[in-house]
CSV table of C-alpha atoms and ligand atoms in Angstrom, one decimal:
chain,number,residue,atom,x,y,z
O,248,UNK,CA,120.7,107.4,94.6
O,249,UNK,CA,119.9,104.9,91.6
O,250,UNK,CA,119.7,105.9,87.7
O,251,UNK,CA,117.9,104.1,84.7
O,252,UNK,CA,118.3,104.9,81.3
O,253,UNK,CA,115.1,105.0,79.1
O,254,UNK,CA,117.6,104.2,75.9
O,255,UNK,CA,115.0,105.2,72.6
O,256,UNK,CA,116.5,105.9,69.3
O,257,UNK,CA,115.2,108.7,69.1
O,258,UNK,CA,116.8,110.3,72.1
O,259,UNK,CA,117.5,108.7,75.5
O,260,UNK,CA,116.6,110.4,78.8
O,261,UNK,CA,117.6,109.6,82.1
O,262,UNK,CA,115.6,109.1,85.7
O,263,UNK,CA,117.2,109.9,89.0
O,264,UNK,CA,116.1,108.3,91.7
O,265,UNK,CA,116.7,108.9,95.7
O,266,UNK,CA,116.1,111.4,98.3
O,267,UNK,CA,117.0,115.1,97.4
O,268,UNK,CA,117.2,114.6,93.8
O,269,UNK,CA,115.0,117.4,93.5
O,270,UNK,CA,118.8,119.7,94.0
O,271,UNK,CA,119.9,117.8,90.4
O,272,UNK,CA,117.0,119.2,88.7
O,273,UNK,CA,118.5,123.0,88.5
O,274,UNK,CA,122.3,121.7,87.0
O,275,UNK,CA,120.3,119.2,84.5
O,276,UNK,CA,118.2,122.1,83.5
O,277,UNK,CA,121.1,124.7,83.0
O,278,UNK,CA,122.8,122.1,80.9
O,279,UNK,CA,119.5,121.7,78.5
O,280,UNK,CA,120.7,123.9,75.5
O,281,UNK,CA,118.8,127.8,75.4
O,282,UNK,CA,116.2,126.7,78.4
O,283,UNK,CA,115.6,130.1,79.4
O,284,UNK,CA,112.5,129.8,81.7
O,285,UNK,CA,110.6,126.9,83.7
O,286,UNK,CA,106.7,126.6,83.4
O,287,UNK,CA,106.0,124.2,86.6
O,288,UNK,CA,102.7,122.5,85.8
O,289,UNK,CA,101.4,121.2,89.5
O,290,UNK,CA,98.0,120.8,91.7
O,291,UNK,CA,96.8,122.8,94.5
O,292,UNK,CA,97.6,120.0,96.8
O,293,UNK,CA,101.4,119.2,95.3
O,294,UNK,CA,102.3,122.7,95.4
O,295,UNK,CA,101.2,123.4,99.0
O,296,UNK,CA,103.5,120.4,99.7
O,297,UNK,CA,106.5,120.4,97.6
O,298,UNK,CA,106.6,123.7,95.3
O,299,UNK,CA,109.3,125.5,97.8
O,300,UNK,CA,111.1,122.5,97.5
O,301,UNK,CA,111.5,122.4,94.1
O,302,UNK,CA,111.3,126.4,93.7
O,303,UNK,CA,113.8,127.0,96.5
O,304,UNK,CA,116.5,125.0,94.2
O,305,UNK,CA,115.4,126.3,91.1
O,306,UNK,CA,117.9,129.2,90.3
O,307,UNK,CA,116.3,129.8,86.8
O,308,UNK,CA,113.3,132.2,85.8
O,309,UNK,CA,110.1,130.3,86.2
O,310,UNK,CA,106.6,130.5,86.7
O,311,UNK,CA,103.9,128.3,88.0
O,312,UNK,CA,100.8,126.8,86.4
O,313,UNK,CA,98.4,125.5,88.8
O,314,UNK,CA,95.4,123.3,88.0
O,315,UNK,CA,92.6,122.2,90.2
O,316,UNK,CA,93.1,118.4,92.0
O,317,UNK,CA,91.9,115.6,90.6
O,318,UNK,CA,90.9,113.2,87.6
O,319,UNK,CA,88.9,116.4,86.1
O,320,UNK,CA,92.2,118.4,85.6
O,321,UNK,CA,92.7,116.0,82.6
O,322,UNK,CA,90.5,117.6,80.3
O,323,UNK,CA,91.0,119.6,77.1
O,324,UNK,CA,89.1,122.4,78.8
O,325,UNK,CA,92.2,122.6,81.3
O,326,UNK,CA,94.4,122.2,78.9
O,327,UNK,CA,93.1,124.5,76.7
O,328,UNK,CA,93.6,127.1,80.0
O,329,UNK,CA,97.4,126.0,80.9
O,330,UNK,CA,97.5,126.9,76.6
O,331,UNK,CA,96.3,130.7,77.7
O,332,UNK,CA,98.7,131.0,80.3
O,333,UNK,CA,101.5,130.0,78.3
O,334,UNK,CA,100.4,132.1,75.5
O,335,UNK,CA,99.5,135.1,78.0
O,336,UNK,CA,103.8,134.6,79.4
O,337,UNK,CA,105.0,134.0,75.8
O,338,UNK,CA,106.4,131.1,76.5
O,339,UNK,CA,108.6,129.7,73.6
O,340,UNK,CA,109.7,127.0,72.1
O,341,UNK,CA,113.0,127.2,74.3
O,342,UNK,CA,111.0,127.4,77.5
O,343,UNK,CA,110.8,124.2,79.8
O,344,UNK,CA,107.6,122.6,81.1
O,345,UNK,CA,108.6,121.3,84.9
O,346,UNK,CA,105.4,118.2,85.8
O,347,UNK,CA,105.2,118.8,89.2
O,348,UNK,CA,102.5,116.0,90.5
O,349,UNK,CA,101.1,112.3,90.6
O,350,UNK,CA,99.6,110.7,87.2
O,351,UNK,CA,97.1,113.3,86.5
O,352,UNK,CA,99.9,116.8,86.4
O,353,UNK,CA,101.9,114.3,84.4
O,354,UNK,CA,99.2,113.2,81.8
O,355,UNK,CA,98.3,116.9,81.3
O,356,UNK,CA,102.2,118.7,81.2
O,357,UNK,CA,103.4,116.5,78.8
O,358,UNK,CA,100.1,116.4,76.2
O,359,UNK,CA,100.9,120.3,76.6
O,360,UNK,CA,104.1,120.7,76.2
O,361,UNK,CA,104.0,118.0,73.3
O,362,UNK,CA,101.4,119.8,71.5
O,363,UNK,CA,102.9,123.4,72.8
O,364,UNK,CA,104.1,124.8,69.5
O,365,UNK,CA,104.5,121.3,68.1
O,366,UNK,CA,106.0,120.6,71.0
O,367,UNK,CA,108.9,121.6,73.9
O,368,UNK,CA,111.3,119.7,76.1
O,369,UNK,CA,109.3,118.8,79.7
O,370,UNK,CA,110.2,116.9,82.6
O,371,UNK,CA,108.8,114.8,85.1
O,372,UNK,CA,108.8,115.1,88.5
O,373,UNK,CA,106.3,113.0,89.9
O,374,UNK,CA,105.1,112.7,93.9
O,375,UNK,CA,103.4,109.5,94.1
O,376,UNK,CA,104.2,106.3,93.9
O,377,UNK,CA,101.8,105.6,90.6
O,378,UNK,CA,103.8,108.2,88.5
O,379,UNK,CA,107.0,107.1,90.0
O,380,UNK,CA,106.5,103.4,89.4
O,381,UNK,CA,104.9,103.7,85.7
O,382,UNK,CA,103.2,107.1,84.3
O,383,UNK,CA,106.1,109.8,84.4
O,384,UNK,CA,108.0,106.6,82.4
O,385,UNK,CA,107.5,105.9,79.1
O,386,UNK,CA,106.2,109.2,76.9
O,387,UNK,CA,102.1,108.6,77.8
O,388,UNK,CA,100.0,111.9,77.8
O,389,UNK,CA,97.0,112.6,77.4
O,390,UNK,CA,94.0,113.9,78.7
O,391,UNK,CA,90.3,111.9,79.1
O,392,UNK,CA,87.4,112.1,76.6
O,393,UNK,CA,83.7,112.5,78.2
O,394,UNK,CA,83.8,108.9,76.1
O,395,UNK,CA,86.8,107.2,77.5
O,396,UNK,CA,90.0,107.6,79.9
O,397,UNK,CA,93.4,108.8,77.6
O,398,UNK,CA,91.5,109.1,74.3
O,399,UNK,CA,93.3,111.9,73.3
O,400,UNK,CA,97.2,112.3,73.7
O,401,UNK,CA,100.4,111.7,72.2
O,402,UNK,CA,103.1,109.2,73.3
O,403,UNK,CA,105.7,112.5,74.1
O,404,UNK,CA,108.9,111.7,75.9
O,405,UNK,CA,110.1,113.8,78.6
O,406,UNK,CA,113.7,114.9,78.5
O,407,UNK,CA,114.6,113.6,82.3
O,408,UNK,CA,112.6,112.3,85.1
O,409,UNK,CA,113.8,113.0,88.8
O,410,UNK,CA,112.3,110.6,91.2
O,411,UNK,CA,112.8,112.7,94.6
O,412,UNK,CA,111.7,110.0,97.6
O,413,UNK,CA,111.5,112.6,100.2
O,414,UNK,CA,108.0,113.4,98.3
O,415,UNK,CA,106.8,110.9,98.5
O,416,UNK,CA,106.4,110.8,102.2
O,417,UNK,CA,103.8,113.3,102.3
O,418,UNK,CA,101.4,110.7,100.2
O,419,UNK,CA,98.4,109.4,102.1
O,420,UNK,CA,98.7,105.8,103.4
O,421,UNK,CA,96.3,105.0,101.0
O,422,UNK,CA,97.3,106.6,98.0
O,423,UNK,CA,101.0,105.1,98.7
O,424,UNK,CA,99.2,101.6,98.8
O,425,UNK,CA,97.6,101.6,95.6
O,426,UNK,CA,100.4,102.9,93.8
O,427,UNK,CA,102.7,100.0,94.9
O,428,UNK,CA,100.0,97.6,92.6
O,429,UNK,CA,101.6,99.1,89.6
O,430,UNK,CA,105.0,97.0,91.3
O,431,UNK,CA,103.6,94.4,91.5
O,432,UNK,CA,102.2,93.9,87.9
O,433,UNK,CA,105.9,95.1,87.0
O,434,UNK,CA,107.4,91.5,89.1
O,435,UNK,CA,104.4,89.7,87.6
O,436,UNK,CA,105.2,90.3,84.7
O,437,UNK,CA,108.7,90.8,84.0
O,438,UNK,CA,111.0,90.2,86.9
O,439,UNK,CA,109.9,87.2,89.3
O,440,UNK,CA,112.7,88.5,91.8
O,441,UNK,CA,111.1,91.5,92.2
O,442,UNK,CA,108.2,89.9,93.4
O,443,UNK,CA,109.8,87.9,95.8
O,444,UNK,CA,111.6,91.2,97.1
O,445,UNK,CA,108.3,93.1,97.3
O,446,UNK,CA,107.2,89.9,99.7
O,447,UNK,CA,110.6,89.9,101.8
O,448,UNK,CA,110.1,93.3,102.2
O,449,UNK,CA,106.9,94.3,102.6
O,450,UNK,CA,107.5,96.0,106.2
O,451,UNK,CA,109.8,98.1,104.7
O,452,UNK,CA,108.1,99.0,101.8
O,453,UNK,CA,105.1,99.9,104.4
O,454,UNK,CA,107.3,102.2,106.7
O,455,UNK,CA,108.5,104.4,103.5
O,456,UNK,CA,112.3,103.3,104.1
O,457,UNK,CA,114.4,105.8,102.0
O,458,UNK,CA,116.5,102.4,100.7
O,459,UNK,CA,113.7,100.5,100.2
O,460,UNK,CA,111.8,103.0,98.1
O,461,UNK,CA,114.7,103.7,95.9
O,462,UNK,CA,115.3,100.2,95.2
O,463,UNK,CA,111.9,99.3,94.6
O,464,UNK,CA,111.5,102.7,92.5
O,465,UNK,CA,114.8,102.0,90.4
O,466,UNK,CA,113.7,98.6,89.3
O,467,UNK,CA,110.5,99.2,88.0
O,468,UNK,CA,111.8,102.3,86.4
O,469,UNK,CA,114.2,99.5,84.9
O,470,UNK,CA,111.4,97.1,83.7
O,471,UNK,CA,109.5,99.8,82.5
O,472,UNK,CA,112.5,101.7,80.0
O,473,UNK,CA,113.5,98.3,78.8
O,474,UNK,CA,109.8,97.7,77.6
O,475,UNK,CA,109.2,101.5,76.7
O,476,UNK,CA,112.7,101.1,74.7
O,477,UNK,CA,111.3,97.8,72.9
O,478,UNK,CA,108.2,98.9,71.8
O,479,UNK,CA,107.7,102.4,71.8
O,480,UNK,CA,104.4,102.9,70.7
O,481,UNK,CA,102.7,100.0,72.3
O,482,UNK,CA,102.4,98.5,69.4
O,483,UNK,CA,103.3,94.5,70.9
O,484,UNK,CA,105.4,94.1,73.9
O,485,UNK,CA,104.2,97.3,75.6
O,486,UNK,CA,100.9,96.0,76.0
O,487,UNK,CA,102.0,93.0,78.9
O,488,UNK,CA,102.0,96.5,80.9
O,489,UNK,CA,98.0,96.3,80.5
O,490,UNK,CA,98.1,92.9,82.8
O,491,UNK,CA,95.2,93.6,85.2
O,492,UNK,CA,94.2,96.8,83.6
O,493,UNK,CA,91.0,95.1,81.4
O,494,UNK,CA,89.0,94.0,84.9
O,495,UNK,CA,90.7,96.9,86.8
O,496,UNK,CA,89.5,99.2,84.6
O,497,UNK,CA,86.3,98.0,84.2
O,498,UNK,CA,86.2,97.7,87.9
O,499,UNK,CA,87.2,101.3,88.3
O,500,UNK,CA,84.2,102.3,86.1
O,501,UNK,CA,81.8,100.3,88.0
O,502,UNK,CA,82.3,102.3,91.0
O,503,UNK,CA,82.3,105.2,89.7
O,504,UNK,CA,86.0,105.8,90.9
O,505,UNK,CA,85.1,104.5,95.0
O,506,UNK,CA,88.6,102.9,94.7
O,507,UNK,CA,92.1,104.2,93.6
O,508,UNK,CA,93.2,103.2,90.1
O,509,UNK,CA,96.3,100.7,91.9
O,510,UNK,CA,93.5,98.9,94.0
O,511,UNK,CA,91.6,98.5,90.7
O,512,UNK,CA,94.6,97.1,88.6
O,513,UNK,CA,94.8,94.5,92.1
O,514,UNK,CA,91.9,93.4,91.9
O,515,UNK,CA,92.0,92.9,88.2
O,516,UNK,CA,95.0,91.1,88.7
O,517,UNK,CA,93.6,88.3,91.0
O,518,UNK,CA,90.6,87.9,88.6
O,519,UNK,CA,92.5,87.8,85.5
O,520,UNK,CA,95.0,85.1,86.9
O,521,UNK,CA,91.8,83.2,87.9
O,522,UNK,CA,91.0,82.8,84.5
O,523,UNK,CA,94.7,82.1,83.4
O,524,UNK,CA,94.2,79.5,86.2
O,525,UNK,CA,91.3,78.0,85.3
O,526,UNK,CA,92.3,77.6,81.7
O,527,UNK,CA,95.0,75.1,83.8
O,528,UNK,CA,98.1,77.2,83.2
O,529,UNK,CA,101.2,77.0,85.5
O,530,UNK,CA,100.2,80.3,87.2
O,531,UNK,CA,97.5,78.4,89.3
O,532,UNK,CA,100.3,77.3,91.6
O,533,UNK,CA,100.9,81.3,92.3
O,534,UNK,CA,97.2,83.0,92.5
O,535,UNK,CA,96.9,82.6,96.1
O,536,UNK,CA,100.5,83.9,96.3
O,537,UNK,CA,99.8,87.0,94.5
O,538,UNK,CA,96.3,87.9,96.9
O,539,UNK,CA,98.7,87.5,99.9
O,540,UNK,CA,101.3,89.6,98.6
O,541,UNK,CA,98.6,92.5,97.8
O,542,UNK,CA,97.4,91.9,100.8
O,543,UNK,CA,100.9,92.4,102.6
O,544,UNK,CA,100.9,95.6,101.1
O,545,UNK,CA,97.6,96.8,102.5
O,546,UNK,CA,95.5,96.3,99.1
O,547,UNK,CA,92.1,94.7,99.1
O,548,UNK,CA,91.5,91.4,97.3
O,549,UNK,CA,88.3,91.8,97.2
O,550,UNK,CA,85.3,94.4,96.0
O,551,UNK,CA,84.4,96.5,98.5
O,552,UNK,CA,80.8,95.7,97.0
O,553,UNK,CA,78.8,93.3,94.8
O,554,UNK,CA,79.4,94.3,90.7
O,555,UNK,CA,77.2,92.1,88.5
O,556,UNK,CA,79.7,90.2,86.2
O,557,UNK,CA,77.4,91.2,83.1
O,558,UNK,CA,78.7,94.5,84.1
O,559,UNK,CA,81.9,93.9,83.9
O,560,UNK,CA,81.7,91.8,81.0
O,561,UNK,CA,79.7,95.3,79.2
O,562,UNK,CA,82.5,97.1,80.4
O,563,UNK,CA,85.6,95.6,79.4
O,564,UNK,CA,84.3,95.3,75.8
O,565,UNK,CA,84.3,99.3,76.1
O,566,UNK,CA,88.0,98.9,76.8
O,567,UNK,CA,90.2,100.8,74.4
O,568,UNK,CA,92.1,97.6,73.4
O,569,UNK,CA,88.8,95.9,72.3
O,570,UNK,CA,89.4,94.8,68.5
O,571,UNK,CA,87.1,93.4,66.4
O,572,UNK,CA,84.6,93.4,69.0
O,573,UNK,CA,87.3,90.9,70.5
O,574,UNK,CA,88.8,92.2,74.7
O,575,UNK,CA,92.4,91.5,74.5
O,576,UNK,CA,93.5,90.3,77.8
O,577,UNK,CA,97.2,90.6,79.0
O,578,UNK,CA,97.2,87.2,81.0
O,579,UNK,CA,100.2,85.3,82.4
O,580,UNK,CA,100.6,82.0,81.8
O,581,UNK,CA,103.2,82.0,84.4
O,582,UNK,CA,105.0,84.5,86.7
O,583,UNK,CA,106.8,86.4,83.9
O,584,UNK,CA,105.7,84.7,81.2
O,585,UNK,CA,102.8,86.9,79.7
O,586,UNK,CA,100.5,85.8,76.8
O,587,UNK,CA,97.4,88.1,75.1
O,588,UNK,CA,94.4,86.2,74.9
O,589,UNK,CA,91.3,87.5,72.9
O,590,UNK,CA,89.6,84.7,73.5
O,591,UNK,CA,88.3,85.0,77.1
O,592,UNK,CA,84.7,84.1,77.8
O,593,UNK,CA,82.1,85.9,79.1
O,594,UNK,CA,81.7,82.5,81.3
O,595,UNK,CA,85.2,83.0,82.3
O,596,UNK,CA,84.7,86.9,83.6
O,597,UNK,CA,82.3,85.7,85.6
O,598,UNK,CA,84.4,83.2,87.4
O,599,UNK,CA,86.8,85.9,87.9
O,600,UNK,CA,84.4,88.2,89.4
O,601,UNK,CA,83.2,85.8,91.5
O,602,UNK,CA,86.6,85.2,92.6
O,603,UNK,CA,86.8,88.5,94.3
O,604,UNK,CA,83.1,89.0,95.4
O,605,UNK,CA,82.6,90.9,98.8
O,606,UNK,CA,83.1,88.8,101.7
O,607,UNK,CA,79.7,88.9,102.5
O,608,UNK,CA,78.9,87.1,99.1
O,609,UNK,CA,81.5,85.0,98.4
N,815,LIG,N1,101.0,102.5,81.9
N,815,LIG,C1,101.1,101.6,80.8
N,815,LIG,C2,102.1,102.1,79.8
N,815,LIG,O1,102.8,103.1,80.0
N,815,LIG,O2,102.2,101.6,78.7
């Protein structure tokens, strides 16, 4: 078992990390002052898997809020449902909100239970490797906008997060792929041993070895509390967490969701190291590095079909961090040295597109 400390002034929380941490969850609870009742917020999927587990060890009064798989569940219109529940069972300010689930139970539980009577204490519990990794870290919620992804939500910290790695071997091969791009990005951009680890390792990354997990686990959770901890509210340093995120997520909406959100945020890492390498930075010497150690881990480096670099262009300046009309890249002028850059050329997107064209068209 590992532990990291998300140290904020306004109240630190702790993350527990291993296999069978989900038996911690019931002491930590009982030792929250007044928590009377659980509400555990989960998906149909998650709570065919995992809900006895948690249930089973969870010697409180509780009850369970389940919401439909999928992006869709992060909607006001499902929020505004889990809101009737909890107003149907009373539940007060002294109840506890459980996030049971990957990225999308723990962007919805905690914008509830942050806007739940002004808010009450939640905590996360996620089951992939995305959520572990970086979303049930760090006080995001929200839910999407028919506009944009995350436009409404509060930055709402959870009391504890408990990181339990037996679920995660119930995660499709797939799924537990993607989410390992987020650990990437994390060595990218913060911790160039990590990087080398995730390439020593890779195997036993693949093969979901308990030790392996946890250690990978614990360190981002580290990277991520000590730039959670610096800037809260994303208002500098946070934002070197968006590397890749301006052509992933532009990639993303281009195909209309075809590939996971980690295979996006890897692909827009290639591209947006292109352009850091064509503008002749030091991190030239490492792009072909970082499409071999994607690769290792069973992501693709390149599109799974053609996307028009005007497209792309059109839809990174829909980005939420455009300002002033100008896309603010998060690019690295060398492994763990990021830089923003507003200044990247439409010329410039194009060359990174073209750096991860199809096969077929390359
Ligand atoms: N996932 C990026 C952040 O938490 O800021």
């Amino acid at each position: 078992m590992e532990t990291a400390l998300v140290d904020l002034p306004t109240g630190a929380y702790s993350i527990t990390i291993g296999g069978g941490v989900r038996d911690r969850i019931a002491p930590f609870v009982k030792k929250l002052s007044g928590v009377d009742r659980c509400v555990i917020i989960t998906d149909h999927t998650v709570s065919g898997l995992h809900l006895p587990a948690l249930t089973s060890a969870l010697s409180i009064p509780h009850f369970v809020a389940i919401v439909p798989d999928g992006e869709d569940s992060k909607s006001l219109t499902q929020a505004a449902q889990v809101y009737d529940r909890l107003a149907a069972e009373r539940v007060e300010r002294s109840d506890l909100i459980i996030a049971l689930g990957g990225g999308v139970v723990g962007d919805l539980a905690g914008f509830v239970a942050g806007t739940w009577m002004r808010g009450i204490r939640f905590i996360q519990v996620p089951t992939t490797i995305e959520a572990a990794v970086d979303a049930s870290v760090g006080g995001k919620t929200g839910v999407n906008h028919p506009r944009g992804k995350n436009l409404i939500g509060v930055f709402y910290q959870p009391s504890a997060v408990f990181i339990d790695t037996d679920l995660l071997a119930t995660l499709p091969d797939r799924d537990f792929r993607a989410g390992l791009a987020e650990s990437i990005k994390h060595g990218l951009i913060r911790d160039p041993a990590l990087l080398t680890w995730h390439e020593q390792n890779a195997a036993r990354i693949l093969s979901r070895d308990a030790d392996a997990l946890t250690h990978l686990i614990a360190a981002n959770c580290r990277i991520k509390a000590e730039v959670v901890v610096a800037d809260e509210r994303e208002s500098g340093l946070r934002a070197i967490l968006n590397h890749g995120h301006t052509i992933g997520h532009a990639i993303e909406h281009a195909l209309a969701h075809e590939l996971r959100h980690g295979e996006c945020v890897g692909l827009g890492m290639i591209a947006e190291n292109h352009i850091a390498a064509g503008r002749g930075w030091p991190i030239a010497g490492d792009v072909q590095r970082i499409i071999d150690g994607l690769a290792a881990l069973g992501l693709p480096t390149r599109l799974p079909r053609q996307i028009e670099a005007d497209d792309i262009y059109a839809l990174c300046l829909q980005d939420k961090k455009v300002a002033g009309g100008q896309i603010r890249f998060q690019l690295l002028e060398a492994v763990g040295r990021p830089v923003s850059a507003s200044d990247v050329t439409a010329d410039e997107i194009g060359g990174a597109v073209a750096a991860i064209a199809p096969v077929s068209s390359a």
